mmCIF file of C-alpha atoms in Angstrom:
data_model
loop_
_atom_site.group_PDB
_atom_site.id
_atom_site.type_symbol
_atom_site.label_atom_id
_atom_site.label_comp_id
_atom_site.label_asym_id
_atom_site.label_seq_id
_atom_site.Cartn_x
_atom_site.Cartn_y
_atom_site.Cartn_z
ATOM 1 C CA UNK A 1 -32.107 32.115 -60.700
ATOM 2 C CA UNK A 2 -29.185 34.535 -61.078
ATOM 3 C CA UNK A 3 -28.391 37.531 -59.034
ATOM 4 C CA UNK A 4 -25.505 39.863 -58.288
ATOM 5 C CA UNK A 5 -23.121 39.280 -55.542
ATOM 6 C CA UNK A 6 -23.963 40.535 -51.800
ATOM 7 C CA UNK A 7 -21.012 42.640 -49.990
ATOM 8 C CA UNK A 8 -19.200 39.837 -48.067
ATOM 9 C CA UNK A 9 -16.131 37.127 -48.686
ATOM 10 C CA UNK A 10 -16.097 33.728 -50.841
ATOM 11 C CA UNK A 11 -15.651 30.996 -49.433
ATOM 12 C CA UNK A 12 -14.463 27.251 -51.569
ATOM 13 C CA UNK A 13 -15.846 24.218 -50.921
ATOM 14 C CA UNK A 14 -13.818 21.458 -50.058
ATOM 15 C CA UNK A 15 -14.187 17.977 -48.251
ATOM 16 C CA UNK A 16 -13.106 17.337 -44.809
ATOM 17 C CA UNK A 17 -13.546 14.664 -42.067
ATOM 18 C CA UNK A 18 -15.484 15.016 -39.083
ATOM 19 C CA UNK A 19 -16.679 13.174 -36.417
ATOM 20 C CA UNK A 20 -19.736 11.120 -36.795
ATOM 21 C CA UNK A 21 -22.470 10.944 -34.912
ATOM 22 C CA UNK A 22 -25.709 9.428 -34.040
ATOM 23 C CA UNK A 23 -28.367 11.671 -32.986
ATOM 24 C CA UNK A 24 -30.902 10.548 -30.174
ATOM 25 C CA UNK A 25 -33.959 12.815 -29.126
ATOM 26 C CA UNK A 26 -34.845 13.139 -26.007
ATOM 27 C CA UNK A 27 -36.732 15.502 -23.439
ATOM 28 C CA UNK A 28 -34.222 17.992 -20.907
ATOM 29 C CA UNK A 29 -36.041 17.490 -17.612
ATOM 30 C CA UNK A 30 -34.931 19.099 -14.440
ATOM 31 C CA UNK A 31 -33.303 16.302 -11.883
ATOM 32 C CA UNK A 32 -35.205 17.867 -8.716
ATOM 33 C CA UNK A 33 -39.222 18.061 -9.038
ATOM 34 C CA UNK A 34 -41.303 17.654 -6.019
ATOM 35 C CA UNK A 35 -45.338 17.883 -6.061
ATOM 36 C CA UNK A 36 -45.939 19.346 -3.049
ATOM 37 C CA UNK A 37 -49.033 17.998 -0.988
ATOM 38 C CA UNK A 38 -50.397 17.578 2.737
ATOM 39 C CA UNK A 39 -51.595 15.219 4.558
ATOM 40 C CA UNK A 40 -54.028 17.156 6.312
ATOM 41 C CA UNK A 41 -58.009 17.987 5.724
ATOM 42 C CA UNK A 42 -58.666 21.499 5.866
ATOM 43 C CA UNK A 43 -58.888 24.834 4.141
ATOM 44 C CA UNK A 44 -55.944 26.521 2.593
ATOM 45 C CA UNK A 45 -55.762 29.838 4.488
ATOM 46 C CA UNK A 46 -51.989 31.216 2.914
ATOM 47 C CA UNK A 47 -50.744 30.878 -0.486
ATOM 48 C CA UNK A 48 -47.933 32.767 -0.154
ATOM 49 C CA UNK A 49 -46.403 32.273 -4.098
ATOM 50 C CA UNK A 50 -47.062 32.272 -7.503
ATOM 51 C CA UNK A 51 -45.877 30.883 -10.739
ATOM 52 C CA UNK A 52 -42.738 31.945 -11.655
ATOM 53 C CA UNK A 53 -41.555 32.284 -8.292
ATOM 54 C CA UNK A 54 -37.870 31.393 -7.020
ATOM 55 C CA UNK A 55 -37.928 29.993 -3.413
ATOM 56 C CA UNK A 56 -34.925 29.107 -1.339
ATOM 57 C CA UNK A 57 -35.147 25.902 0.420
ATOM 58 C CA UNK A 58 -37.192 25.648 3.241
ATOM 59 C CA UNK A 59 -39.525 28.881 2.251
ATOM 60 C CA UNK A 60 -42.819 28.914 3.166
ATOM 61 C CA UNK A 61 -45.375 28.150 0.066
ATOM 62 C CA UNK A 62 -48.727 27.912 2.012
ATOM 63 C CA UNK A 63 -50.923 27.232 4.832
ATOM 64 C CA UNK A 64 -52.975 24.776 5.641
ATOM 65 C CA UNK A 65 -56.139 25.096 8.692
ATOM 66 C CA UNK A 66 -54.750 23.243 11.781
ATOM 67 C CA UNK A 67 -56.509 24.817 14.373
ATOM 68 C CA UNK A 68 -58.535 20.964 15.029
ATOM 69 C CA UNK A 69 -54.696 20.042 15.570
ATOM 70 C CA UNK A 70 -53.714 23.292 18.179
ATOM 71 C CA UNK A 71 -56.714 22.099 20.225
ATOM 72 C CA UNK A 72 -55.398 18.961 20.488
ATOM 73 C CA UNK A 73 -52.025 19.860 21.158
ATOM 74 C CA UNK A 74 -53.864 22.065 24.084
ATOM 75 C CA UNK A 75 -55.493 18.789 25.330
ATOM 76 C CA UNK A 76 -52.043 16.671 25.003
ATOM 77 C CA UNK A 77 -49.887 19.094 26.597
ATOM 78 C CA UNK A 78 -52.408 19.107 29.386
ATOM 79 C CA UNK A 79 -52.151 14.996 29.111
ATOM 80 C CA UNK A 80 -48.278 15.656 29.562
ATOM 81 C CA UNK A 81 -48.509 17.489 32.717
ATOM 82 C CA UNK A 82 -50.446 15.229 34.457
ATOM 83 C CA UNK A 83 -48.161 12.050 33.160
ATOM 84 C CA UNK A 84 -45.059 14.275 34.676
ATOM 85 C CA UNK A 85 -46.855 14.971 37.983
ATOM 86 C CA UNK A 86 -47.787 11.255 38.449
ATOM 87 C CA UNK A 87 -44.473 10.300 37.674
ATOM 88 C CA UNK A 88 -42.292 12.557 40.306
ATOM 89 C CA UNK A 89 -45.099 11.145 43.021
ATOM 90 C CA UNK A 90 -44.076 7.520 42.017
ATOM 91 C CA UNK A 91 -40.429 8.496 42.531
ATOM 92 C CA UNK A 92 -40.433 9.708 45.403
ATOM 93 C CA UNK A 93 -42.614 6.988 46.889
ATOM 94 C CA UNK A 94 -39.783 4.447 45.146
ATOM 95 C CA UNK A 95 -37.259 6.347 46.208
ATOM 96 C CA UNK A 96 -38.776 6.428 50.338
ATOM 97 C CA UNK A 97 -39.313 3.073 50.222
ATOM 98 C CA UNK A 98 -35.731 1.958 48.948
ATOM 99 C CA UNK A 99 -34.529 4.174 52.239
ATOM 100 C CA UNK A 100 -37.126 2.414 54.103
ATOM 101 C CA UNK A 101 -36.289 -1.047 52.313
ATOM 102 C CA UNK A 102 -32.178 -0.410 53.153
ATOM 103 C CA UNK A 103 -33.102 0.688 56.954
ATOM 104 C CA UNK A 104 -35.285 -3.111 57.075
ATOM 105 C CA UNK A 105 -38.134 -0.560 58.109
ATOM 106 C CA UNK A 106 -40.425 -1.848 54.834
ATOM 107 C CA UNK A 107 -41.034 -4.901 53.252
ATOM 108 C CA UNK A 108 -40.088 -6.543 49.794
ATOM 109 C CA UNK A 109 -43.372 -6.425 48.800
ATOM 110 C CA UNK A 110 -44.066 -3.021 49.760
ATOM 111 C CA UNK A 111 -40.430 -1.949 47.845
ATOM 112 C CA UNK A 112 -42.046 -3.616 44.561
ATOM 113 C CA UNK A 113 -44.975 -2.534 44.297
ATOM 114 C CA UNK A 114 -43.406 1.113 44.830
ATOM 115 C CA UNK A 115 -40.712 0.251 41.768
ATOM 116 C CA UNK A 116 -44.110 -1.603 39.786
ATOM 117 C CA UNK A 117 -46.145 2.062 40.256
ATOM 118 C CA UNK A 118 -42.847 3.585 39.071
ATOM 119 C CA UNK A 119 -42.633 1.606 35.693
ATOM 120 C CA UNK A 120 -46.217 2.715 35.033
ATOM 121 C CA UNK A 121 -45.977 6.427 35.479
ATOM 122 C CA UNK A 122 -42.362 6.347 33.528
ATOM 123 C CA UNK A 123 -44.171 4.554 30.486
ATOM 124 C CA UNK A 124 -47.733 6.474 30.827
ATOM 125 C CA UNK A 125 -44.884 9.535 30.704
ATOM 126 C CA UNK A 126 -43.611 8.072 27.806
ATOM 127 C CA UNK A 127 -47.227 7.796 25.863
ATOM 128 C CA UNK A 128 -47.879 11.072 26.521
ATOM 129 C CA UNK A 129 -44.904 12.771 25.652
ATOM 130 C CA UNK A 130 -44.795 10.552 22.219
ATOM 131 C CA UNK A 131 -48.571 12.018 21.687
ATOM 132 C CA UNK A 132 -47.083 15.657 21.870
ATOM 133 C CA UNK A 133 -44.254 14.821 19.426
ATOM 134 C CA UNK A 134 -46.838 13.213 17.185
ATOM 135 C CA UNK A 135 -49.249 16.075 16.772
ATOM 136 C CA UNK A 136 -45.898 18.569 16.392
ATOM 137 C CA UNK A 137 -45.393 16.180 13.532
ATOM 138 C CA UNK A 138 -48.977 16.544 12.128
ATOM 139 C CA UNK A 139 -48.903 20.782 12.793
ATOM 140 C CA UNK A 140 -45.838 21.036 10.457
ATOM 141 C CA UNK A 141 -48.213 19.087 8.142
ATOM 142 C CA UNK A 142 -50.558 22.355 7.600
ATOM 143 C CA UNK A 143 -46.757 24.667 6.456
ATOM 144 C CA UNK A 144 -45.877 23.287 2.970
ATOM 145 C CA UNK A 145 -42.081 24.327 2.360
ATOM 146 C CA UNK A 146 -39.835 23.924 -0.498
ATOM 147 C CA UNK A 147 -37.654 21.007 0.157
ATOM 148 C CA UNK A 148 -34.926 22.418 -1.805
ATOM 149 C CA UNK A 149 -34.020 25.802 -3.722
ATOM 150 C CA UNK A 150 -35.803 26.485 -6.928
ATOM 151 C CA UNK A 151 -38.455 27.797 -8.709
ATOM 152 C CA UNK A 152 -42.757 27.415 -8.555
ATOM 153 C CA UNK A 153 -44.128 25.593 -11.825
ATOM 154 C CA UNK A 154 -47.528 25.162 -10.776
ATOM 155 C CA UNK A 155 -49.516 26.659 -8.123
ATOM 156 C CA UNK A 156 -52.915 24.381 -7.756
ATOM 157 C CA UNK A 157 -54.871 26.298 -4.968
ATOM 158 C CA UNK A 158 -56.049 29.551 -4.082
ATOM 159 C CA UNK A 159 -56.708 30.754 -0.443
ATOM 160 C CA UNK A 160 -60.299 28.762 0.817
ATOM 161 C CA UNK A 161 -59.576 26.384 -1.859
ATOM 162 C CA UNK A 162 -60.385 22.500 0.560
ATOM 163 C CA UNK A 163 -57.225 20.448 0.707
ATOM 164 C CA UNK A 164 -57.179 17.061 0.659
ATOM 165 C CA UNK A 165 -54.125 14.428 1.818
ATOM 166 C CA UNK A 166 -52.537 13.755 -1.226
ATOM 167 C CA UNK A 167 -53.993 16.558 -3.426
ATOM 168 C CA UNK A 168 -51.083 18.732 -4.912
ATOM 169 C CA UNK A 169 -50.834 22.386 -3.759
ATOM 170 C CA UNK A 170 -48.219 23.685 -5.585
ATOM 171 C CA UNK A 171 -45.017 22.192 -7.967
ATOM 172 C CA UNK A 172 -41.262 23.548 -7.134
ATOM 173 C CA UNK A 173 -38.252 22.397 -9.590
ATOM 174 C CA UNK A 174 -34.563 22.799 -9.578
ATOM 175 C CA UNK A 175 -33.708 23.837 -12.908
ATOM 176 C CA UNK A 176 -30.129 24.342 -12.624
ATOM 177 C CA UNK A 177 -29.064 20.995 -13.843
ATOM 178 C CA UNK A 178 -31.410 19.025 -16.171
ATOM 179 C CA UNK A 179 -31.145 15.639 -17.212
ATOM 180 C CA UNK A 180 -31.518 14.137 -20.853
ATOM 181 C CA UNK A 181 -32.845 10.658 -21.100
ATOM 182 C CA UNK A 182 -32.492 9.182 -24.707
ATOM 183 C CA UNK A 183 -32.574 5.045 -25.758
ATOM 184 C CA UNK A 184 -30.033 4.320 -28.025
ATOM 185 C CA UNK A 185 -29.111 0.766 -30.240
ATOM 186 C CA UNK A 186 -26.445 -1.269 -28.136
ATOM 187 C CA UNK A 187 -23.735 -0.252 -30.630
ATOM 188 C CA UNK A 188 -24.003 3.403 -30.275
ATOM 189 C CA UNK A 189 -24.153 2.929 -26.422
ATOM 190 C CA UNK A 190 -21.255 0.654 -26.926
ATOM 191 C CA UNK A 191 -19.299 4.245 -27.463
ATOM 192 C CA UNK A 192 -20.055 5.720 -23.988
ATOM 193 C CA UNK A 193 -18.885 5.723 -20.509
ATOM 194 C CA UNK A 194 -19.992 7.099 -17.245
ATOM 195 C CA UNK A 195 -18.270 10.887 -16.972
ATOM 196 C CA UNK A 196 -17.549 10.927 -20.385
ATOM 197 C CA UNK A 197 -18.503 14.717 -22.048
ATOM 198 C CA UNK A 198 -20.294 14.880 -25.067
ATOM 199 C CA UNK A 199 -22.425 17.836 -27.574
ATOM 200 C CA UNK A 200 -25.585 18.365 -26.647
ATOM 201 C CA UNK A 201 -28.988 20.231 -28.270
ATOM 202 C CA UNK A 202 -31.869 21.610 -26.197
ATOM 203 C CA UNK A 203 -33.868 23.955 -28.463
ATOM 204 C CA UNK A 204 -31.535 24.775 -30.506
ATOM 205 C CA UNK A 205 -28.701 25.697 -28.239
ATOM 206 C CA UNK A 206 -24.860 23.958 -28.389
ATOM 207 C CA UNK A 207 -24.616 22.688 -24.501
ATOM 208 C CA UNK A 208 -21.859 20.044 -22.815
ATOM 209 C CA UNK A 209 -23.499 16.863 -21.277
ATOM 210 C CA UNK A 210 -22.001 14.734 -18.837
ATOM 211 C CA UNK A 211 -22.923 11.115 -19.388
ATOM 212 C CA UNK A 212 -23.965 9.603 -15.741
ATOM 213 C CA UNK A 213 -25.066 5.947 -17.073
ATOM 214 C CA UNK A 214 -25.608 3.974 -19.534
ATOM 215 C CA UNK A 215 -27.951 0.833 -18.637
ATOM 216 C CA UNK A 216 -29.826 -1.718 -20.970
ATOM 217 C CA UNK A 217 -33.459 -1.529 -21.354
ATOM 218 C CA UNK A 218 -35.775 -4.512 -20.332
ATOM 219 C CA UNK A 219 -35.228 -6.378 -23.890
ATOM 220 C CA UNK A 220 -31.395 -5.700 -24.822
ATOM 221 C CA UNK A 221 -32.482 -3.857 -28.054
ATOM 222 C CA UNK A 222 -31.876 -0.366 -26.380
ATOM 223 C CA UNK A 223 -30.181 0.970 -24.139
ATOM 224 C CA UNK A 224 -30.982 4.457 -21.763
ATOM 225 C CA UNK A 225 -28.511 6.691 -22.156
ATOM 226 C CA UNK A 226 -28.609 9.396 -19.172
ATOM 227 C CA UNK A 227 -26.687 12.794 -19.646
ATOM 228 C CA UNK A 228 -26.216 15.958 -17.390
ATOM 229 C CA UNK A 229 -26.521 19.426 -18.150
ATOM 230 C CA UNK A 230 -25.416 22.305 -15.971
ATOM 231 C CA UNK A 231 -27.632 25.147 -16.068
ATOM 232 C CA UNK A 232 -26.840 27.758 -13.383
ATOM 233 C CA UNK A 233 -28.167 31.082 -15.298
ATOM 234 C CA UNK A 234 -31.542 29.223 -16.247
ATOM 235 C CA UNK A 235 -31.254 29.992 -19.428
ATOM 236 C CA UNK A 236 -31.917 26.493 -20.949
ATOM 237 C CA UNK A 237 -35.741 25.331 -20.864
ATOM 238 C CA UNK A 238 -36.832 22.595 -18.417
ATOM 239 C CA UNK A 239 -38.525 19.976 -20.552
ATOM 240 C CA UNK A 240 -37.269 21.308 -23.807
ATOM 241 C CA UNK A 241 -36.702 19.398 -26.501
ATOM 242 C CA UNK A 242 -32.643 17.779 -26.554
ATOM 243 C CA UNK A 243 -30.634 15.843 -28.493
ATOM 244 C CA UNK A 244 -27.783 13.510 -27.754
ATOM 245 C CA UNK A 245 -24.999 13.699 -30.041
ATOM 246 C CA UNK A 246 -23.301 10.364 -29.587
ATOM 247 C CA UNK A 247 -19.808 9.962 -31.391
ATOM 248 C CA UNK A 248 -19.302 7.786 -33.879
ATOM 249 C CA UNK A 249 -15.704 7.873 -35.171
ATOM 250 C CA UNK A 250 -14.847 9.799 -38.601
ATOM 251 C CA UNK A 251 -16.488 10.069 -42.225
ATOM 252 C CA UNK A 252 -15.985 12.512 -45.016
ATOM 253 C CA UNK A 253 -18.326 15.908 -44.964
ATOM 254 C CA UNK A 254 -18.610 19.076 -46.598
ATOM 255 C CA UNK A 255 -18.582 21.785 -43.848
ATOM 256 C CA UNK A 256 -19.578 25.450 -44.858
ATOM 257 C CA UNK A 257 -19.911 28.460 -42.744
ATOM 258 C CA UNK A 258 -23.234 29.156 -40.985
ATOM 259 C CA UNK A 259 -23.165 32.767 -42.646
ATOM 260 C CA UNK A 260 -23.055 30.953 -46.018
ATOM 261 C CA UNK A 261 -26.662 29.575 -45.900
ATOM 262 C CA UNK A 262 -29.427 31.614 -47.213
ATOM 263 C CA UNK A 263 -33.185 30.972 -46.764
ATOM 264 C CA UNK A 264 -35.780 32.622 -48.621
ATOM 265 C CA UNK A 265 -39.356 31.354 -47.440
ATOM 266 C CA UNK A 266 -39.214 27.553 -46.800
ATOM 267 C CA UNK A 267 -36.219 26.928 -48.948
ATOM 268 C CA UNK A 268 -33.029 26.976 -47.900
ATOM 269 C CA UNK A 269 -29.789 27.342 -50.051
ATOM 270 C CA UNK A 270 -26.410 29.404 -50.646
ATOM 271 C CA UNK A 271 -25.433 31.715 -53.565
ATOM 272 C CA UNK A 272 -22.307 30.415 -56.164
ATOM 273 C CA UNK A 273 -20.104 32.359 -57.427
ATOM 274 C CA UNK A 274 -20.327 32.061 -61.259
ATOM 275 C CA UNK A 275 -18.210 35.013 -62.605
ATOM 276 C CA UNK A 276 -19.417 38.397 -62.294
ATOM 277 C CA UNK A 277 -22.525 36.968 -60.741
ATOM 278 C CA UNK A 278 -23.649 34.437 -57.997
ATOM 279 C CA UNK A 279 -26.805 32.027 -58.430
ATOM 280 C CA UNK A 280 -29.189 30.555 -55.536
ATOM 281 C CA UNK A 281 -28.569 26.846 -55.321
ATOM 282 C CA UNK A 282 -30.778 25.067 -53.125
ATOM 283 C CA UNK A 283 -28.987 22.368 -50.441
ATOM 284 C CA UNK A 284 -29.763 19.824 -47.870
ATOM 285 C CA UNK A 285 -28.419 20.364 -44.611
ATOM 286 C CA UNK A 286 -27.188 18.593 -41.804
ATOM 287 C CA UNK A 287 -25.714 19.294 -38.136
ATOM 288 C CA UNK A 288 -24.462 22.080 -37.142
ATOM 289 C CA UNK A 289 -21.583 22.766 -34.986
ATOM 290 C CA UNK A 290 -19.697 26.186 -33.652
ATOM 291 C CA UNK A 291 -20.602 28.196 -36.723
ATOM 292 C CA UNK A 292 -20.528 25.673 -39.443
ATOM 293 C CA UNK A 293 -22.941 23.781 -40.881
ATOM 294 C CA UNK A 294 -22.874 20.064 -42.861
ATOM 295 C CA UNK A 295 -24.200 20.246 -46.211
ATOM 296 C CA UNK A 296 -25.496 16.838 -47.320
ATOM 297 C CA UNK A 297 -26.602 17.554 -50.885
ATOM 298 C CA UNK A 298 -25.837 20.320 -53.189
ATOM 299 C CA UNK A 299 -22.722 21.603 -53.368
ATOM 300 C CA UNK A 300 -19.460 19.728 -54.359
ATOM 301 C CA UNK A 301 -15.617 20.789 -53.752
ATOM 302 C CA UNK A 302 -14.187 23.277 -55.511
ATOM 303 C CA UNK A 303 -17.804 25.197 -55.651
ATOM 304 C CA UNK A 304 -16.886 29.139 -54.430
ATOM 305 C CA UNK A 305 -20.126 30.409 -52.110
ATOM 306 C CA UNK A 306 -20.616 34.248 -50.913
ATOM 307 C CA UNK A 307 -21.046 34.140 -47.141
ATOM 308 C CA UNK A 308 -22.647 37.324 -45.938
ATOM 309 C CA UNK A 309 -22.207 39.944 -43.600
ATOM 310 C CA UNK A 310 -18.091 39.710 -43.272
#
């Protein structure tokens, strides 16, 4: 179909040489995720956070009941005192008797069973102080924290909700580097090395990965490639869609600019000049890169295309 030219420049068509590529799909997931959980029975009394939510590591998510817990700590610490108490009596009766024992006013028998009772009370000490340290253990179980900065994903419970050991209570994820996890044939892995840089795609966006490793899957017929991706604004989405751009040496292309391509419903296409006038010539394209665009079918060098709004 024939129309007249837009306002913009011309630009010709000629063949170049890029670097190719092989293109593996993958999924951007963050590299911290923790499902957070107790291991406590009880009611959820707090949930301090919702969706959405950035935390700093450490922060307090929610509450779990441990009052069945504080009484017990009540009852230990009680446990405690009277371990302490029976152990300064056996020390000072070990430590008489040793006088006595030096001064040949007690026996070896007597001094033994003095250091024997001693032993006891030190380890029944021992017992109940580990009890105490124990149940602190199990109280910090009822405060779920973030165990590192990020942001809440999921929140599972409400306040009343019955917690279970085990049973999630809320999702946290560090989203300022994600990882890409592709499986590639052994020759295009064959390109890669740990710390090398390659181009990226996570919906739709140009990014620089770092390749971390490159291992062989179970079989030998693929290989995992696994690349990093800084993210410190958050503006690239956790578990969107990514592509690996793995090189692949040189090949011939035809490269236009991205301002060149025209799309009009679900065809896509550029305008030629022909004289006086331009006509819509439909194309197949291919990757993109920094404002230009790989055009697999359609045009041909020499061919002069309008690219708008210059």
């Amino acid at each position: 179909r024939v129309a007249e030219p837009s306002a913009g420049s011309t630009f010709t068509v000629a063949e170049t040489t890029i670097t190719a590529s092989f293109d593996a799909a993958g999924i951007a997931e963050p590299i911290q995720r923790a499902m957070l959980s107790t291991r406590l029975m009880g009611s959820v009394t707090q949930v301090l956070v919702r969706e959405g939510d950035r935390v700093r590591a450490g922060a307090l998510l929610a509450r779990v009941d441990v009052r069945d817990v504080e009484a017990k700590q009540v009852q230990v610490e009680s446990g405690v005192a009277a371990a302490e108490a029976v152990h300064q009596d056996a020390l000072t009766q070990a430590e008489r008797l040793r006088a006595l024992y030096a001064d040949s006013a007690a026996t070896r028998y007597q001094l033994d069973q003095s250091e024997t009772g001693l032993a006891r009370a030190e380890a029944g000490l021992r017992t109940a102080r580990a009890a105490g340290t124990e149940l602190e253990a199990i109280a910090t179980y009822g405060q779920i924290r973030a165990p590192f900065p990020g942001i809440v994903t999921r929140r599972y419970v409400d306040p009343g909700a019955f917690a279970t050991p085990g049973s999630p209570i809320a999702e946290v994820q560090d989203v300022s580097r994600l990882r890409i996890s592709v499986s590639v044939p052994p020759t295009v892995a064959a390109a890669l090395r740990r710390g090398q840089r390659i181009d990226a795609n996570i919906e739709g966006r140009s990014v620089l990965a770092l390749v971390e490793g490159v291992v062989p899957g179970p079989t030998g017929s693929v290989y995992t490639v696994n690349a990093v991706v800084e993210n410190p604004r958050d503006d690239l989405p956790a578990g969107g869609a990514a592509t690996l751009r793995v090189p692949q040496g040189q090949r011939p292309a035809v490269i236009i600019p991205v301002g060149a391509v025209v799309r009009e419903g679900d065809l896509i296409g550029v305008r030629v000049k022909t004289g006086p006038t331009s006509e819509f010539r439909l194309i197949k394209l291919g990757m993109e890169m920094q404002g230009s665009v790989e055009v697999l079918a359609g045009l041909t060098a020499g061919d002069v295309i309008l690219v708008q709004g210059t």
